[in-house]
PDB file of C-alpha atoms and ligand atoms in Angstrom:
ATOM      1  CA  UNK A   1      16.845  14.954  -6.007  1.00 79.00           C
ATOM      2  CA  UNK A   2      13.289  16.003  -5.176  1.00 90.00           C
ATOM      3  CA  UNK A   3      10.315  14.276  -6.804  1.00 90.00           C
ATOM      4  CA  UNK A   4       7.669  16.459  -8.447  1.00 89.00           C
ATOM      5  CA  UNK A   5       4.947  14.432 -10.107  1.00 86.00           C
ATOM      6  CA  UNK A   6       1.203  14.245 -10.592  1.00 83.00           C
ATOM      7  CA  UNK A   7      -1.422  11.606  -9.827  1.00 83.00           C
ATOM      8  CA  UNK A   8      -4.911  12.132 -11.290  1.00 83.00           C
ATOM      9  CA  UNK A   9      -4.015  15.786 -11.810  1.00 84.00           C
ATOM     10  CA  UNK A  10      -2.943  16.338  -8.187  1.00 87.00           C
ATOM     11  CA  UNK A  11       0.582  17.428  -7.331  1.00 87.00           C
ATOM     12  CA  UNK A  12       2.715  14.879  -5.510  1.00 88.00           C
ATOM     13  CA  UNK A  13       5.963  16.303  -4.193  1.00 91.00           C
ATOM     14  CA  UNK A  14       8.721  14.758  -2.074  1.00 92.00           C
ATOM     15  CA  UNK A  15      11.349  17.310  -1.114  1.00 93.00           C
ATOM     16  CA  UNK A  16      15.145  16.961  -0.937  1.00 93.00           C
ATOM     17  CA  UNK A  17      15.234  16.589   2.846  1.00 94.00           C
ATOM     18  CA  UNK A  18      12.860  13.616   2.932  1.00 95.00           C
ATOM     19  CA  UNK A  19      15.561  11.074   2.130  1.00 95.00           C
ATOM     20  CA  UNK A  20      13.571   8.062   3.397  1.00 96.00           C
ATOM     21  CA  UNK A  21      10.602   8.713   1.114  1.00 95.00           C
ATOM     22  CA  UNK A  22      12.855   9.650  -1.807  1.00 95.00           C
ATOM     23  CA  UNK A  23      14.546   6.249  -1.565  1.00 96.00           C
ATOM     24  CA  UNK A  24      11.240   4.430  -1.076  1.00 96.00           C
ATOM     25  CA  UNK A  25       9.667   6.044  -4.146  1.00 94.00           C
ATOM     26  CA  UNK A  26      12.842   5.660  -6.215  1.00 94.00           C
ATOM     27  CA  UNK A  27      12.360   1.896  -5.808  1.00 97.00           C
ATOM     28  CA  UNK A  28       8.631   2.241  -6.582  1.00 96.00           C
ATOM     29  CA  UNK A  29       9.496   4.111  -9.807  1.00 95.00           C
ATOM     30  CA  UNK A  30      11.352   0.954 -10.865  1.00 96.00           C
ATOM     31  CA  UNK A  31       8.251  -1.069  -9.859  1.00 97.00           C
ATOM     32  CA  UNK A  32      10.113  -2.606  -6.929  1.00 98.00           C
ATOM     33  CA  UNK A  33       8.915  -2.751  -3.331  1.00 98.00           C
ATOM     34  CA  UNK A  34      11.679  -2.123  -0.817  1.00 98.00           C
ATOM     35  CA  UNK A  35      11.418  -1.427   2.901  1.00 98.00           C
ATOM     36  CA  UNK A  36      13.899  -0.412   5.572  1.00 98.00           C
ATOM     37  CA  UNK A  37      15.253  -3.211   7.718  1.00 98.00           C
ATOM     38  CA  UNK A  38      16.726  -2.215  11.077  1.00 98.00           C
ATOM     39  CA  UNK A  39      20.354  -3.311  11.306  1.00 98.00           C
ATOM     40  CA  UNK A  40      20.096  -3.648  15.113  1.00 98.00           C
ATOM     41  CA  UNK A  41      16.957  -5.818  15.524  1.00 98.00           C
ATOM     42  CA  UNK A  42      16.451  -6.908  11.864  1.00 98.00           C
ATOM     43  CA  UNK A  43      12.741  -5.960  11.814  1.00 98.00           C
ATOM     44  CA  UNK A  44      11.228  -4.295   8.762  1.00 98.00           C
ATOM     45  CA  UNK A  45       9.161  -1.153   9.079  1.00 97.00           C
ATOM     46  CA  UNK A  46       6.584   0.853   7.148  1.00 97.00           C
ATOM     47  CA  UNK A  47       6.064   3.696   6.368  1.00 97.00           C
ATOM     48  CA  UNK A  48       9.625   4.845   5.660  1.00 97.00           C
ATOM     49  CA  UNK A  49      11.000   6.745   8.624  1.00 96.00           C
ATOM     50  CA  UNK A  50      14.200   7.787  10.397  1.00 95.00           C
ATOM     51  CA  UNK A  51      14.166   5.385  13.360  1.00 96.00           C
ATOM     52  CA  UNK A  52      13.129   1.835  14.198  1.00 97.00           C
ATOM     53  CA  UNK A  53       9.712   1.780  15.931  1.00 96.00           C
ATOM     54  CA  UNK A  54      10.749  -1.388  17.803  1.00 96.00           C
ATOM     55  CA  UNK A  55      14.219  -0.555  19.154  1.00 97.00           C
ATOM     56  CA  UNK A  56      14.768   3.131  18.202  1.00 97.00           C
ATOM     57  CA  UNK A  57      17.970   2.479  16.260  1.00 98.00           C
ATOM     58  CA  UNK A  58      18.526   5.014  13.446  1.00 96.00           C
ATOM     59  CA  UNK A  59      20.480   2.510  11.324  1.00 97.00           C
ATOM     60  CA  UNK A  60      18.713   0.626   8.536  1.00 98.00           C
ATOM     61  CA  UNK A  61      19.292  -0.966   5.152  1.00 98.00           C
ATOM     62  CA  UNK A  62      16.880  -1.169   2.200  1.00 98.00           C
ATOM     63  CA  UNK A  63      15.789  -4.682   1.297  1.00 98.00           C
ATOM     64  CA  UNK A  64      13.390  -6.071  -1.343  1.00 98.00           C
ATOM     65  CA  UNK A  65      10.088  -7.284   0.139  1.00 98.00           C
ATOM     66  CA  UNK A  66       7.362  -9.333  -1.532  1.00 98.00           C
ATOM     67  CA  UNK A  67       4.307  -7.169  -2.232  1.00 98.00           C
ATOM     68  CA  UNK A  68       1.724  -9.758  -1.239  1.00 98.00           C
ATOM     69  CA  UNK A  69      -0.703 -10.106   1.632  1.00 98.00           C
ATOM     70  CA  UNK A  70      -4.282 -10.134   2.914  1.00 98.00           C
ATOM     71  CA  UNK A  71      -6.720  -7.264   3.420  1.00 98.00           C
ATOM     72  CA  UNK A  72      -6.687  -6.368   7.129  1.00 98.00           C
ATOM     73  CA  UNK A  73      -9.296  -3.618   6.765  1.00 98.00           C
ATOM     74  CA  UNK A  74     -10.765  -1.330   4.132  1.00 97.00           C
ATOM     75  CA  UNK A  75     -12.844   1.715   3.467  1.00 96.00           C
ATOM     76  CA  UNK A  76     -15.104   2.199   0.485  1.00 95.00           C
ATOM     77  CA  UNK A  77     -15.261   5.870  -0.488  1.00 94.00           C
ATOM     78  CA  UNK A  78     -18.592   7.049  -1.907  1.00 93.00           C
ATOM     79  CA  UNK A  79     -18.175  10.801  -1.310  1.00 93.00           C
ATOM     80  CA  UNK A  80     -14.853  11.969  -2.686  1.00 90.00           C
ATOM     81  CA  UNK A  81     -13.189  14.809  -0.783  1.00 87.00           C
ATOM     82  CA  UNK A  82     -10.526  15.314  -3.442  1.00 86.00           C
ATOM     83  CA  UNK A  83     -12.091  16.731  -6.642  1.00 88.00           C
ATOM     84  CA  UNK A  84      -9.871  14.416  -8.740  1.00 87.00           C
ATOM     85  CA  UNK A  85     -11.679  11.384  -7.287  1.00 89.00           C
ATOM     86  CA  UNK A  86     -15.203  12.740  -7.832  1.00 89.00           C
ATOM     87  CA  UNK A  87     -15.830  10.803 -11.027  1.00 89.00           C
ATOM     88  CA  UNK A  88     -14.183   7.666  -9.670  1.00 90.00           C
ATOM     89  CA  UNK A  89     -16.407   6.711  -6.719  1.00 92.00           C
ATOM     90  CA  UNK A  90     -16.930   4.241  -5.243  1.00 93.00           C
ATOM     91  CA  UNK A  91     -13.257   3.484  -4.830  1.00 94.00           C
ATOM     92  CA  UNK A  92     -11.590   1.360  -2.203  1.00 96.00           C
ATOM     93  CA  UNK A  93      -8.689   2.068   0.131  1.00 97.00           C
ATOM     94  CA  UNK A  94      -7.078  -1.070   1.541  1.00 98.00           C
ATOM     95  CA  UNK A  95      -4.976  -1.689   4.617  1.00 98.00           C
ATOM     96  CA  UNK A  96      -3.018  -4.843   3.805  1.00 98.00           C
ATOM     97  CA  UNK A  97      -1.143  -7.182   6.155  1.00 98.00           C
ATOM     98  CA  UNK A  98       2.015  -8.220   4.341  1.00 98.00           C
ATOM     99  CA  UNK A  99       2.797 -11.946   4.470  1.00 98.00           C
ATOM    100  CA  UNK A 100       6.374 -10.951   5.276  1.00 98.00           C
ATOM    101  CA  UNK A 101       6.909 -10.456   9.029  1.00 98.00           C
ATOM    102  CA  UNK A 102       3.225 -11.173   9.879  1.00 97.00           C
ATOM    103  CA  UNK A 103       2.868 -11.943  13.586  1.00 97.00           C
ATOM    104  CA  UNK A 104       6.200 -10.350  14.562  1.00 96.00           C
ATOM    105  CA  UNK A 105       7.362  -9.038  16.961  1.00 95.00           C
ATOM    106  CA  UNK A 106       4.041  -9.876  18.674  1.00 95.00           C
ATOM    107  CA  UNK A 107       1.225 -12.137  17.391  1.00 96.00           C
ATOM    108  CA  UNK A 108      -0.992  -9.087  16.705  1.00 95.00           C
ATOM    109  CA  UNK A 109       1.541  -7.229  14.573  1.00 95.00           C
ATOM    110  CA  UNK A 110       1.967  -7.068  10.836  1.00 97.00           C
ATOM    111  CA  UNK A 111       3.452  -4.605   8.398  1.00 98.00           C
ATOM    112  CA  UNK A 112       0.281  -2.888   7.185  1.00 98.00           C
ATOM    113  CA  UNK A 113       0.583  -1.102   3.862  1.00 98.00           C
ATOM    114  CA  UNK A 114      -2.085   1.302   2.600  1.00 97.00           C
ATOM    115  CA  UNK A 115      -3.059   1.538  -1.052  1.00 97.00           C
ATOM    116  CA  UNK A 116      -6.015   1.866  -3.381  1.00 97.00           C
ATOM    117  CA  UNK A 117      -7.655  -1.175  -4.949  1.00 98.00           C
ATOM    118  CA  UNK A 118      -6.838  -1.133  -8.653  1.00 98.00           C
ATOM    119  CA  UNK A 119      -7.003  -3.368 -11.681  1.00 97.00           C
ATOM    120  CA  UNK A 120      -3.861  -5.342 -12.542  1.00 97.00           C
ATOM    121  CA  UNK A 121      -2.657  -2.390 -14.647  1.00 95.00           C
ATOM    122  CA  UNK A 122      -2.955   0.133 -11.813  1.00 94.00           C
ATOM    123  CA  UNK A 123      -6.249   1.837 -12.733  1.00 94.00           C
ATOM    124  CA  UNK A 124      -8.727   2.460  -9.860  1.00 94.00           C
ATOM    125  CA  UNK A 125     -10.957  -0.608  -9.586  1.00 96.00           C
ATOM    126  CA  UNK A 126     -14.443  -0.485 -11.152  1.00 94.00           C
ATOM    127  CA  UNK A 127     -17.501  -0.921  -8.835  1.00 93.00           C
ATOM    128  CA  UNK A 128     -17.973  -4.623  -9.671  1.00 94.00           C
ATOM    129  CA  UNK A 129     -14.404  -5.309  -8.521  1.00 96.00           C
ATOM    130  CA  UNK A 130     -14.823  -3.173  -5.392  1.00 95.00           C
ATOM    131  CA  UNK A 131     -17.841  -5.291  -4.376  1.00 93.00           C
ATOM    132  CA  UNK A 132     -15.779  -8.509  -4.524  1.00 94.00           C
ATOM    133  CA  UNK A 133     -13.100  -7.402  -2.060  1.00 97.00           C
ATOM    134  CA  UNK A 134     -13.291  -7.490   1.723  1.00 97.00           C
ATOM    135  CA  UNK A 135     -11.324  -8.415   4.818  1.00 97.00           C
ATOM    136  CA  UNK A 136      -9.259 -11.509   4.060  1.00 98.00           C
ATOM    137  CA  UNK A 137      -9.017 -11.003   0.278  1.00 98.00           C
ATOM    138  CA  UNK A 138      -5.584 -11.973  -1.041  1.00 98.00           C
ATOM    139  CA  UNK A 139      -3.923  -9.100  -2.882  1.00 98.00           C
ATOM    140  CA  UNK A 140      -0.672  -8.318  -4.637  1.00 98.00           C
ATOM    141  CA  UNK A 141       1.069  -5.007  -5.192  1.00 98.00           C
ATOM    142  CA  UNK A 142       0.982  -3.181  -8.517  1.00 98.00           C
ATOM    143  CA  UNK A 143       2.527   0.159  -9.459  1.00 97.00           C
ATOM    144  CA  UNK A 144       0.846   3.059 -11.272  1.00 94.00           C
ATOM    145  CA  UNK A 145       3.310   5.324 -13.069  1.00 92.00           C
ATOM    146  CA  UNK A 146       2.780   8.940 -12.072  1.00 87.00           C
ATOM    147  CA  UNK A 147       5.413  10.710 -14.148  1.00 81.00           C
ATOM    148  CA  UNK A 148       9.207  10.652 -14.256  1.00 80.00           C
ATOM    149  CA  UNK A 149      10.704   9.278 -11.051  1.00 81.00           C
ATOM    150  CA  UNK A 150       7.456   8.266  -9.366  1.00 88.00           C
ATOM    151  CA  UNK A 151       5.080   5.326  -9.334  1.00 93.00           C
ATOM    152  CA  UNK A 152       2.351   4.784  -6.739  1.00 94.00           C
ATOM    153  CA  UNK A 153       2.080   1.361  -5.085  1.00 97.00           C
ATOM    154  CA  UNK A 154      -1.481   0.007  -5.146  1.00 98.00           C
ATOM    155  CA  UNK A 155      -3.169  -3.346  -4.549  1.00 98.00           C
ATOM    156  CA  UNK A 156      -5.014  -5.655  -6.881  1.00 98.00           C
ATOM    157  CA  UNK A 157      -6.708  -9.032  -6.361  1.00 98.00           C
ATOM    158  CA  UNK A 158      -4.098 -11.818  -6.371  1.00 98.00           C
ATOM    159  CA  UNK A 159      -5.423 -13.969  -9.209  1.00 95.00           C
ATOM    160  CA  UNK A 160      -3.183 -16.892  -8.204  1.00 94.00           C
ATOM    161  CA  UNK A 161      -3.915 -16.621  -4.466  1.00 93.00           C
ATOM    162  CA  UNK A 162      -6.105 -18.867  -2.301  1.00 95.00           C
ATOM    163  CA  UNK A 163      -9.107 -16.578  -1.800  1.00 97.00           C
ATOM    164  CA  UNK A 164     -11.473 -16.850   1.205  1.00 95.00           C
ATOM    165  CA  UNK A 165     -14.896 -18.329   0.340  1.00 92.00           C
ATOM    166  CA  UNK A 166     -16.549 -15.063   1.392  1.00 92.00           C
ATOM    167  CA  UNK A 167     -14.374 -12.101   2.392  1.00 95.00           C
ATOM    168  CA  UNK A 168     -15.915 -10.113   5.256  1.00 95.00           C
ATOM    169  CA  UNK A 169     -17.642  -6.910   4.122  1.00 95.00           C
ATOM    170  CA  UNK A 170     -19.615  -4.268   5.931  1.00 90.00           C
ATOM    171  CA  UNK A 171     -23.366  -4.936   5.686  1.00 88.00           C
ATOM    172  CA  UNK A 172     -24.752  -3.199   2.585  1.00 75.00           C
ATOM    173  CA  UNK A 173     -27.980  -1.229   2.460  1.00 54.00           C
TER     174      UNK A 173
HETATM  175 ZN1   ZN B 201      15.210  -2.125  15.429  1.00 71.27          ZN
END
């Protein structure tokens, strides 16, 4: 069944044919993080898709994965393109290396999952929190409910994690 929901007043639709994303977001709606695991080579992949990027097999199973990792890179948005974000700048978009499968199948690889930086309850992070986060910050996944059948996976600072003394940030003016 298709998903028709809203996030910050913007329509978010996943249609009937997009079975991979429907399954992915069905798990997110239950506040669970699941990824496809290839049944031929056993590697996980993200984002959800029809074939394995490593061995091209179309066969996969859904498995629970720990939503925890380190910031690989980030962007801090000061000029919102989407009108819904205009009153919410600066906000932060994170690219996170999951702990699971880091360094496989080559030392430079990781499953890198995109999400906004939010508070622990899934609200876009305030500026003082944005300023604390940089490359290396330990984060955990949280889910923001976006209507029936949909929750958006985001990232928040992992309060119990071993944080770097000074996460790397772009030089500020
Ligand atoms: Zn594979």
